XYZ file of N, CA and C in Angstrom:
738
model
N 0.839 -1.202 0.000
C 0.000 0.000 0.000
C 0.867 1.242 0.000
N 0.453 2.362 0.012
C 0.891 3.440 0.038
C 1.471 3.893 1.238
N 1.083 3.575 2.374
C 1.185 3.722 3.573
C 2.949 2.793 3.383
N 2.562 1.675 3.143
C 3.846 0.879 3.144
C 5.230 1.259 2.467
N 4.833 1.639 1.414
C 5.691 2.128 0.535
C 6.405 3.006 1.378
N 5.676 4.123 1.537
C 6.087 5.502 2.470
C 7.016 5.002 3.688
N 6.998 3.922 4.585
C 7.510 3.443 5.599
C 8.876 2.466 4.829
N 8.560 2.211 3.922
C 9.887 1.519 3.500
C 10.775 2.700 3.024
N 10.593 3.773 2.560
C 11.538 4.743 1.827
C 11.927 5.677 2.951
N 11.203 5.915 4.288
C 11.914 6.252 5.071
C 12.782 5.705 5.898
N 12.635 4.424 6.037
C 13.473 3.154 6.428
C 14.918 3.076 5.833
N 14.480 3.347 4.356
C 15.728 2.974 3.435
C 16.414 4.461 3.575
N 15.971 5.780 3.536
C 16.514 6.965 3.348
C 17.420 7.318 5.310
N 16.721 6.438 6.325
C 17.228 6.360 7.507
C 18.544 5.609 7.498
N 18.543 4.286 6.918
C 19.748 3.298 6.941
C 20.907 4.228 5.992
N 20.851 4.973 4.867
C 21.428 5.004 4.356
C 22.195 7.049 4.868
N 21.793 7.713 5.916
C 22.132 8.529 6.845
C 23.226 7.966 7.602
N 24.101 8.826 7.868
C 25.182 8.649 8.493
C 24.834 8.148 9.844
N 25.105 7.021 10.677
C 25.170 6.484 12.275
C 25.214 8.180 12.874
N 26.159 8.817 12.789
C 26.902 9.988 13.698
C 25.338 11.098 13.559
N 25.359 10.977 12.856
C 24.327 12.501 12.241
C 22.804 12.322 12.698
N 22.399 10.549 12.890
C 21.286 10.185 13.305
C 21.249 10.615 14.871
N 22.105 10.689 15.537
C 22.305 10.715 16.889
C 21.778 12.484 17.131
N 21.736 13.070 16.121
C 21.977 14.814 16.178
C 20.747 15.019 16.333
N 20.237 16.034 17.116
C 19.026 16.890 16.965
C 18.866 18.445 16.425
N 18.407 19.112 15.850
C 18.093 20.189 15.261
C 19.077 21.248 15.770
N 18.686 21.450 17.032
C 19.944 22.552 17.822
C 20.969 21.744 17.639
N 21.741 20.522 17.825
C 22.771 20.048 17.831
C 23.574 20.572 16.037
N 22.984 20.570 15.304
C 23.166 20.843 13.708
C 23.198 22.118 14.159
N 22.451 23.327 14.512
C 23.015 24.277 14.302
C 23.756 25.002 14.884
N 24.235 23.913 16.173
C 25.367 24.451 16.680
C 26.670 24.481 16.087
N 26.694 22.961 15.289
C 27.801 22.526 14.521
C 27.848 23.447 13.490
N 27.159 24.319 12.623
C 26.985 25.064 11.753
C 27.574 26.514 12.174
N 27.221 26.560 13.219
C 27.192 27.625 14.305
C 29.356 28.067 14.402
N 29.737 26.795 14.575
C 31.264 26.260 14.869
C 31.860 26.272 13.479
N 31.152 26.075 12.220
C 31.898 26.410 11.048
C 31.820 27.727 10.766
N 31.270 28.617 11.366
C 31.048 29.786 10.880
C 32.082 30.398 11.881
N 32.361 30.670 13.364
C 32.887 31.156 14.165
C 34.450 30.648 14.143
N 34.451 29.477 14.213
C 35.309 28.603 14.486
C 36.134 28.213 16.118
N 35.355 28.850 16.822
C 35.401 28.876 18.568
C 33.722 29.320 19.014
N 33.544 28.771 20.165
C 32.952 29.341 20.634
C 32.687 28.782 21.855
N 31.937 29.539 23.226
C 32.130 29.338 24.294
C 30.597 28.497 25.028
N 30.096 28.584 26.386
C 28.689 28.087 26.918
C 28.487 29.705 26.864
N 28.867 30.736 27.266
C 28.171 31.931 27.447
C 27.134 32.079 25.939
N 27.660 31.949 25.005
C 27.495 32.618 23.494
C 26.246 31.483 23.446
N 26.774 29.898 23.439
C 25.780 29.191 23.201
C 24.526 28.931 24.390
N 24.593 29.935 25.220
C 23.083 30.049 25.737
C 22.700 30.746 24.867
N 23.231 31.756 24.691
C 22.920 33.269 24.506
C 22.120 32.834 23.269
N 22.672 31.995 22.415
C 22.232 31.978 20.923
C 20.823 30.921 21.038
N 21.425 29.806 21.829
C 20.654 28.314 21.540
C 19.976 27.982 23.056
N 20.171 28.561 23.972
C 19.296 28.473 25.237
C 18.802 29.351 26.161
N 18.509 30.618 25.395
C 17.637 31.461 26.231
C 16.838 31.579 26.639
N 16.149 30.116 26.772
C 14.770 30.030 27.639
C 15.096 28.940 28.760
N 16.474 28.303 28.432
C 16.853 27.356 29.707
C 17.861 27.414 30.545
N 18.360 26.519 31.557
C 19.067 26.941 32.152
C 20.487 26.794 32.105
N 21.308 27.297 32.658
C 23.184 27.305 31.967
C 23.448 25.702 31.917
N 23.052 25.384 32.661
C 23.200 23.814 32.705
C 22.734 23.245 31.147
N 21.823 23.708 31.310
C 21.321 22.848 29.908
C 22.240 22.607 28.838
N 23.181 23.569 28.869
C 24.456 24.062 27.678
C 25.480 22.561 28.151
N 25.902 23.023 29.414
C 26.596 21.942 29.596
C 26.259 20.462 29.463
N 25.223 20.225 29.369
C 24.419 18.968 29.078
C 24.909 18.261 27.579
N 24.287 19.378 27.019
C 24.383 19.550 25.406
C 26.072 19.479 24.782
N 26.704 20.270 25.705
C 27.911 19.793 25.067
C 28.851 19.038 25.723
N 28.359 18.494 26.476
C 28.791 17.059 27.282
C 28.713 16.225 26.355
N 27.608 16.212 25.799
C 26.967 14.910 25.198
C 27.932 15.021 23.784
N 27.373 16.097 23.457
C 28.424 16.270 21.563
C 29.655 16.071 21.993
N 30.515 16.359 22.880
C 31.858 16.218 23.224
C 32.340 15.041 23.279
N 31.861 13.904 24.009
C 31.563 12.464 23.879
C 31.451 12.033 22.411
N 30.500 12.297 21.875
C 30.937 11.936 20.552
C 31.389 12.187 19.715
N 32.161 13.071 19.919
C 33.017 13.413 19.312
C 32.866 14.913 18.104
N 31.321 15.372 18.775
C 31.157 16.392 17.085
C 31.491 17.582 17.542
N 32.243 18.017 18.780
C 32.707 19.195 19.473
C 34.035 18.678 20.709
N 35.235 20.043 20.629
C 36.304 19.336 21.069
C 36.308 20.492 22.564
N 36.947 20.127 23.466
C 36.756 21.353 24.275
C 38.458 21.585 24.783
N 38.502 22.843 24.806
C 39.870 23.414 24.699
C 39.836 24.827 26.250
N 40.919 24.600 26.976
C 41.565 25.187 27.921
C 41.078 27.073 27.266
N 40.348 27.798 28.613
C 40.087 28.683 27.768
C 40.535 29.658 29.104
N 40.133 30.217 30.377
C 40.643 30.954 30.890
C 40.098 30.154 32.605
N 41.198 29.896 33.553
C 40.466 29.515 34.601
C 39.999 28.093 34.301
N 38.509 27.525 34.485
C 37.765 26.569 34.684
C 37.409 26.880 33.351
N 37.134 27.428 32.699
C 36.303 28.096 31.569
C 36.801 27.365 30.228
N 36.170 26.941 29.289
C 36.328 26.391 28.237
C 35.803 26.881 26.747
N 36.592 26.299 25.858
C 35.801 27.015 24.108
C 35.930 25.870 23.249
N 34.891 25.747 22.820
C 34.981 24.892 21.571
C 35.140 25.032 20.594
N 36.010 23.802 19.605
C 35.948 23.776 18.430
C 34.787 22.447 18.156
N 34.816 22.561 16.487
C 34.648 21.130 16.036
C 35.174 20.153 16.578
N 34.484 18.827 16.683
C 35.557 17.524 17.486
C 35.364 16.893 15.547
N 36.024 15.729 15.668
C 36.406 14.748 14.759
C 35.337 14.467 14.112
N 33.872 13.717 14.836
C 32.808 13.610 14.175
C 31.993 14.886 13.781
N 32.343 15.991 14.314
C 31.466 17.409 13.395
C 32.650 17.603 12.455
N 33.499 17.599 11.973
C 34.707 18.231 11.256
C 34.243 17.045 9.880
N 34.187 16.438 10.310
C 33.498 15.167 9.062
C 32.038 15.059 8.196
N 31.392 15.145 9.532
C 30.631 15.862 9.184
C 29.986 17.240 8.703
N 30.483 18.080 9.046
C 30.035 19.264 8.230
C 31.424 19.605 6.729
N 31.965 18.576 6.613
C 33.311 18.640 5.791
C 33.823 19.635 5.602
N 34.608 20.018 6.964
C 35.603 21.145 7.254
C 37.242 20.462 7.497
N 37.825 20.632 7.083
C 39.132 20.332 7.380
C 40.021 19.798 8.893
N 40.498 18.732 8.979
C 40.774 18.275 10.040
C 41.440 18.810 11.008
N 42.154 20.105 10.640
C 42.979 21.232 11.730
C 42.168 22.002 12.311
N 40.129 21.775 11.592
C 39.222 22.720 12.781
C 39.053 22.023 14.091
N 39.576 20.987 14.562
C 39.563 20.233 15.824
C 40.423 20.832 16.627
N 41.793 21.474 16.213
C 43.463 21.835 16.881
C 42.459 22.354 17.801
N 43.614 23.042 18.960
C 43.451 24.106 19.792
C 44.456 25.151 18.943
N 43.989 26.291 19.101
C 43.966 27.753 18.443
C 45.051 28.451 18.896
N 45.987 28.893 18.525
C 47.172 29.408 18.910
C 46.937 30.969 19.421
N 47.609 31.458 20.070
C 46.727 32.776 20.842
C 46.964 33.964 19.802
N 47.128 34.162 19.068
C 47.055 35.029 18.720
C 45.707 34.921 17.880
N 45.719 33.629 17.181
C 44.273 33.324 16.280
C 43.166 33.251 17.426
N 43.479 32.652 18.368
C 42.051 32.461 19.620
C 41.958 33.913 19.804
N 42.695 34.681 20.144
C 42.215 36.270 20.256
C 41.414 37.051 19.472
N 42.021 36.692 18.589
C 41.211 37.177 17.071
C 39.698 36.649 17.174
N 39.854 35.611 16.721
C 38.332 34.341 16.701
C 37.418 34.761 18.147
N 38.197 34.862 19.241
C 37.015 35.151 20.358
C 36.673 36.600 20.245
N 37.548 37.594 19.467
C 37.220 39.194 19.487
C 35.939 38.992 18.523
N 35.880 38.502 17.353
C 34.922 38.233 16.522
C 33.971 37.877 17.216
N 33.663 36.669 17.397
C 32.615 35.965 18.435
C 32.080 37.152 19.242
N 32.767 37.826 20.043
C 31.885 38.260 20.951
C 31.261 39.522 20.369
N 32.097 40.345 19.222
C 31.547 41.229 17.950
C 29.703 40.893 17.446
N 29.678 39.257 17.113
C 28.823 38.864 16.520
C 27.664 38.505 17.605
N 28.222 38.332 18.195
C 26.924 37.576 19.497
C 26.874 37.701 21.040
N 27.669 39.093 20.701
C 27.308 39.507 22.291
C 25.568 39.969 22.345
N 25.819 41.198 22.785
C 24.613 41.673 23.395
C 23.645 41.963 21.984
N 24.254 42.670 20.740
C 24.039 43.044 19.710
C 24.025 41.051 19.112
N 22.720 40.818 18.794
C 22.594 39.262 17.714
C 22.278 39.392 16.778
N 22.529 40.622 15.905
C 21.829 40.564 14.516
C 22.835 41.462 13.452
N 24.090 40.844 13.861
C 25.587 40.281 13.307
C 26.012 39.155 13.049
N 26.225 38.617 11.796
C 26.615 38.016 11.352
C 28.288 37.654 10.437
N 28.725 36.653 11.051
C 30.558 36.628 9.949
C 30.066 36.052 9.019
N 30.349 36.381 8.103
C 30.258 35.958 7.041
C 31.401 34.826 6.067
N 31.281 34.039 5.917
C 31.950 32.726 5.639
C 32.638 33.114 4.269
N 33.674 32.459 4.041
C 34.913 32.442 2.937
C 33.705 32.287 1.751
N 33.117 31.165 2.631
C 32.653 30.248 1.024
C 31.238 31.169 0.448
N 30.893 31.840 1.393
C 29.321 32.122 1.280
C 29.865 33.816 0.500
N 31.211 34.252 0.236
C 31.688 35.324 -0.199
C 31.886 35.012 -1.334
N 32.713 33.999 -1.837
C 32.718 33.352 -2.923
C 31.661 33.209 -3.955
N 30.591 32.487 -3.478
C 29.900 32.336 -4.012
C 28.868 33.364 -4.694
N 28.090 34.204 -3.318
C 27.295 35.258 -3.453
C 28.039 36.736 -4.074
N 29.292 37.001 -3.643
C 29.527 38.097 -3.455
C 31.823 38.436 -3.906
N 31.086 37.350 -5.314
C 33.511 37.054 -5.522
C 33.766 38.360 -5.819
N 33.182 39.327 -6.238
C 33.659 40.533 -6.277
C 34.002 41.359 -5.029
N 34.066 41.049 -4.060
C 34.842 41.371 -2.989
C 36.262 40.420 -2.449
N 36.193 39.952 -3.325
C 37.612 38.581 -3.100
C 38.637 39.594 -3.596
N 40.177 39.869 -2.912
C 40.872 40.502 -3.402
C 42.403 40.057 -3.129
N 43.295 40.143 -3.193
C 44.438 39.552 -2.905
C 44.752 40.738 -1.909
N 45.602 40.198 -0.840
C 45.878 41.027 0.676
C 45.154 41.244 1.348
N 43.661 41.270 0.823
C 42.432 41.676 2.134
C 41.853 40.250 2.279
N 42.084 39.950 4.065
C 41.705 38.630 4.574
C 40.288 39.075 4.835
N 39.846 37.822 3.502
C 37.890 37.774 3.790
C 37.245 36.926 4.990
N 38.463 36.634 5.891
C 37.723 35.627 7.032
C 37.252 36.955 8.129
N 37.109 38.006 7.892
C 36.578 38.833 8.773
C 35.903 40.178 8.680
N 34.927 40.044 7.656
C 34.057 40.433 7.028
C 32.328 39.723 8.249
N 31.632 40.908 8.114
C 30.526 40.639 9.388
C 29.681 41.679 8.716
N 27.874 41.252 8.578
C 27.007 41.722 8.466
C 26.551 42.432 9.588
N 26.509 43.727 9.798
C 25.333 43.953 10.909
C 24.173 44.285 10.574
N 22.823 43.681 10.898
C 21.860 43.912 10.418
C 20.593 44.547 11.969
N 21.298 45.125 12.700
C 20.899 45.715 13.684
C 20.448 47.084 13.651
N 21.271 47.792 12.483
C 20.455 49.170 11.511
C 20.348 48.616 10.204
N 19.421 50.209 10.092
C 18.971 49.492 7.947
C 19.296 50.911 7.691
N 20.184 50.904 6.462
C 20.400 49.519 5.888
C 21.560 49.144 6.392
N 21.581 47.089 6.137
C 23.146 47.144 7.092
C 23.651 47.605 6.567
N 25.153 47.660 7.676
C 26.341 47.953 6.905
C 27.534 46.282 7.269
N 28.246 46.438 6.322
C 29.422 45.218 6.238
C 30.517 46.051 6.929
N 31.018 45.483 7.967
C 32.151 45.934 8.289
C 33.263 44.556 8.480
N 34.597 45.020 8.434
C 36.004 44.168 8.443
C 35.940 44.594 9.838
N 36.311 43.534 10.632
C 36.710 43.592 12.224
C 38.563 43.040 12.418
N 38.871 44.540 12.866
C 39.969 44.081 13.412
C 39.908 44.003 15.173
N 40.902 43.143 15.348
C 40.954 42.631 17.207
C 42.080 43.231 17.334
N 42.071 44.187 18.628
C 43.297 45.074 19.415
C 44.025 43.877 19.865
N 44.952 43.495 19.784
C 45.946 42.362 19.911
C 46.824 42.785 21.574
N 46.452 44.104 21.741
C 47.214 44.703 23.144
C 48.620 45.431 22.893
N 48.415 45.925 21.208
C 49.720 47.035 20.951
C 49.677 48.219 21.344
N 51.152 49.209 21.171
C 50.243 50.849 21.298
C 48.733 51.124 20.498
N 48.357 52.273 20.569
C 47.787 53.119 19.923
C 48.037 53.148 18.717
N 49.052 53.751 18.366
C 49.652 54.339 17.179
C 49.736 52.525 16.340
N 50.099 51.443 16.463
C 50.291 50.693 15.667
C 48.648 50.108 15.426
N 47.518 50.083 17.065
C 46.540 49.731 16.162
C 45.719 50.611 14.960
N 45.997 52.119 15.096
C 45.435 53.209 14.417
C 46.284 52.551 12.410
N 47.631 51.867 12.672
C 47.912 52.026 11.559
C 47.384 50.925 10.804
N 46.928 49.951 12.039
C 46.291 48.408 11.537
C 44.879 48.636 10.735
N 44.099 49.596 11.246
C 43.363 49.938 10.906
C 43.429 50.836 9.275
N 44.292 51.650 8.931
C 44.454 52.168 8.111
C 44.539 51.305 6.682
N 45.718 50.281 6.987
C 46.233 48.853 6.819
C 44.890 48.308 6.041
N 44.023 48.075 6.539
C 42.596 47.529 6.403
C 41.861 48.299 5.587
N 41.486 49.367 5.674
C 41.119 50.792 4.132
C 41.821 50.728 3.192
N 43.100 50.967 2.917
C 43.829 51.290 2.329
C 44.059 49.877 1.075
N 43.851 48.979 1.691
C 43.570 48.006 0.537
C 42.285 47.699 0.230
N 41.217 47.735 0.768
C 40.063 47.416 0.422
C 39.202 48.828 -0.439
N 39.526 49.828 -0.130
C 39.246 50.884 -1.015
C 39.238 50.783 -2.194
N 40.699 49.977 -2.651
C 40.509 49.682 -4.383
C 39.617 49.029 -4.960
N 38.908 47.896 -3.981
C 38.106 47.436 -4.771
C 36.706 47.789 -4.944
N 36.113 48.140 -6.067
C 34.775 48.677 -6.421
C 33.667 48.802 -5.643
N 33.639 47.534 -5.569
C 32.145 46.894 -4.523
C 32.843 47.859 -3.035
N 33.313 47.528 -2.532
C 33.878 48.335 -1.053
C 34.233 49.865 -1.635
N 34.522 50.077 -2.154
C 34.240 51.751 -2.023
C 32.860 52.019 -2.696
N 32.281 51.507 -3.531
C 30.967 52.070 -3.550
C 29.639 51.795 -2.290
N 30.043 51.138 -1.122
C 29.713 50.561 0.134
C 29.904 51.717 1.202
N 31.650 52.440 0.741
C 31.657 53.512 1.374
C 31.246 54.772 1.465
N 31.139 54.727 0.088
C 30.002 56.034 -0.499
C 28.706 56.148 -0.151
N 28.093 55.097 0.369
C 26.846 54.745 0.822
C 26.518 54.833 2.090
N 27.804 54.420 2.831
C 27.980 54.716 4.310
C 27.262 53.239 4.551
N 27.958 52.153 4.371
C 27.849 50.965 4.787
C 28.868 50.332 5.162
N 29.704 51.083 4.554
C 30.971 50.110 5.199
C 31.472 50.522 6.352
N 32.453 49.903 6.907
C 33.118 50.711 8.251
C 34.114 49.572 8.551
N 34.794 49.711 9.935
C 36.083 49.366 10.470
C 35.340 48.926 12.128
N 35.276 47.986 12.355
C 35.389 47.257 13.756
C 36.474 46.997 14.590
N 36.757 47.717 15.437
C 37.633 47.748 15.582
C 37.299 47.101 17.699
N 37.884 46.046 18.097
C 37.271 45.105 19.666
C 38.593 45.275 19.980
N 38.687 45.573 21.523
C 39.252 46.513 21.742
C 38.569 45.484 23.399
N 39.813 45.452 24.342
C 39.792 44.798 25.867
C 39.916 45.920 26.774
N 39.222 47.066 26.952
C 38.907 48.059 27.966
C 37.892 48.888 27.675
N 37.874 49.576 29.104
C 36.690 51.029 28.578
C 37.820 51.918 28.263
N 39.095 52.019 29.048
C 40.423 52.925 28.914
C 40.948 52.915 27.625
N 40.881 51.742 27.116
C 41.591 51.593 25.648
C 40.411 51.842 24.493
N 39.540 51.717 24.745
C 38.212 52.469 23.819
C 38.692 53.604 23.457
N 38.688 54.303 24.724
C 38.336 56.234 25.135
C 39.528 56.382 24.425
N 41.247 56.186 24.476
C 41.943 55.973 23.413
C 41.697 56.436 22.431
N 41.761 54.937 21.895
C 41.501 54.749 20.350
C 40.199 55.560 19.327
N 39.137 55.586 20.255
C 38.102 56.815 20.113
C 38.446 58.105 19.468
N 39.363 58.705 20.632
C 40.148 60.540 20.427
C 41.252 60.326 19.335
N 41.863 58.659 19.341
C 42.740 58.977 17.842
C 41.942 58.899 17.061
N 40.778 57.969 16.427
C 40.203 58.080 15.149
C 39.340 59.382 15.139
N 39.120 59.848 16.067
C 38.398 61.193 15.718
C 39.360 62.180 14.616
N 40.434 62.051 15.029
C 41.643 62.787 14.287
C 42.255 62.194 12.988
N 41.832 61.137 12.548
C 42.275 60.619 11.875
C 42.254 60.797 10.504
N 40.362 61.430 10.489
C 39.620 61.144 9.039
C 39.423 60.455 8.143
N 39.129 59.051 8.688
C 38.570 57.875 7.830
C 37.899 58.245 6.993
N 37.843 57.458 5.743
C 36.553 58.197 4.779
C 35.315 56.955 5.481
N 35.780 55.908 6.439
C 34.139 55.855 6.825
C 33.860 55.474 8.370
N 32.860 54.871 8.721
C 32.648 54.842 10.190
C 33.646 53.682 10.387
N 34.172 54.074 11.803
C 35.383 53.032 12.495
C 34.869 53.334 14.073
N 34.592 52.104 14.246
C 33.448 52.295 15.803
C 34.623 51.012 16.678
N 34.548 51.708 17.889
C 35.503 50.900 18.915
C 34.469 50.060 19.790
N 34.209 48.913 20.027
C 33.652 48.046 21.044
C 34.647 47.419 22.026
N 34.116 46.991 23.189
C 34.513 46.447 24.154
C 34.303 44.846 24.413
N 35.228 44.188 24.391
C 35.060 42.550 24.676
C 36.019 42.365 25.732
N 35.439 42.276 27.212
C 36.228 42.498 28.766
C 37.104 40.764 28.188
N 36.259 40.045 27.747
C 37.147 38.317 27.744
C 38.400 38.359 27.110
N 38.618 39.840 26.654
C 39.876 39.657 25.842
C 41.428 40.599 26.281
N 40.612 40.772 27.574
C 41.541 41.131 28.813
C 41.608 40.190 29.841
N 41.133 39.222 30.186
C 41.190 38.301 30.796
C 42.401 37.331 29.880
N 41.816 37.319 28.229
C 43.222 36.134 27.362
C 44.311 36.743 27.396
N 44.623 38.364 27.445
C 45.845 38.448 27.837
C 46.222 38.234 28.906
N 45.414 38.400 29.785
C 46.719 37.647 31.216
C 46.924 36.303 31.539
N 45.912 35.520 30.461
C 46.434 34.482 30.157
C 47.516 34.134 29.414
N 47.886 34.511 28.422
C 48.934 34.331 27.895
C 50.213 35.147 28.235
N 50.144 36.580 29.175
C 50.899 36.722 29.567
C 51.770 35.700 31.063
């Protein structure tokens, strides 16, 4: 019968699903999705994103369980505190390359958690925008010297704007003001980004580990004369990774 039929082709379309992937539930997928896009991320972010109606525990539950099997890896993050990558069975599954499992060398974990908390702190309607999803939608912003892994939608005003996020690494002033420059100065040439700037969509992100080092960097770009907006945010976790690594 029809009925039968229907029960055999989901039978057959079940057996022939990956063991690993059957085990997954809906949030579990878009967490893993969540981890190709960020490429770190912490329990704070993944309440924030995937359990704001439950309790902190619940997070830890959740990635207890994925951790065990392997589709999330958990990595030494500050204190007791931990960040994930992909584990072995999400890296396979979402077919990302087997070095998204490593632990993150600090200068890249700085970077990657300045982003993260850019995208999904308090402000959630920021988005990074993926190598591949640039490629595809948008290759006319592909350029040689400008790294497209840090490119971010904000769609928190209209219309958005795309901004490049750079992370204060904990230099002077004067070298992050030139990092920043660094970052215009090549992306200007290309079409699509200066006609973005003309529009007043583009801008400079610039995450930044104080309120002291804001107020800074603030009074230099006032002086600077960007031709577009360069806005300083605060991510306190990235004063905490330097005294970790110091």
């Amino acid at each position: 019968t029809g009925t039968t039929g229907l029960r055999a082709l989901v039978t057959s379309m079940s057996k022939r699903r990956p063991l690993e992937s059957r085990r997954l539930q809906d949030r579990d997928f878009a967490i893993l999705e969540h981890l190709m896009t960020y490429r770190v991320t912490t329990r704070d972010v993944l309440h924030r994103l995937f359990f704001s109606d439950s309790d902190p525990n619940a997070v830890s539950k959740v990635t207890t369980r994925l951790n065990e099997g392997g589709f999330l890896t958990r990595h030494e993050l500050i204190g007791s505190s931990v960040y994930f990558t992909l584990g072995q069975a999400g890296a396979r599954m979402m077919g990302a390359p087997a070095r998204s499992v490593e632990a993150l060398g600090a200068q890249t974990l700085f970077t990657q958690i300045g982003i993260l908390e850019f995208c999904c702190g308090a402000v959630q309607r920021r988005n990074r925008l993926s190598v591949s999803l640039l490629v595809k939608q948008h290759p006319e912003i592909m350029q040689k010297g400008a790294d497209a892994t840090r490119y971010v939608r904000d769609g928190s005003v209209t219309p958005s704007v795309l901004y490049v996020v750079r992370v204060d690494g904990g230099g002077p002033n004067d070298h992050v003001i030139r990092k920043i420059r660094n970052d215009l100065d090549v992306r200007i040439k290309n079409p699509l980004i200066n006609s973005l700037i003309q529009s007043r969509r583009f801008g400079v992100a610039c995450i930044t580990y104080s309120e002291q080092k804001k107020s800074e960097l603030d009074f230099r770009i006032q002086k600077e004369g960007f031709p577009c907006a360069v806005i300083v945010e605060v991510a306190l976790i990235l004063r905490d990774l330097q005294a970790r690594f110091l």
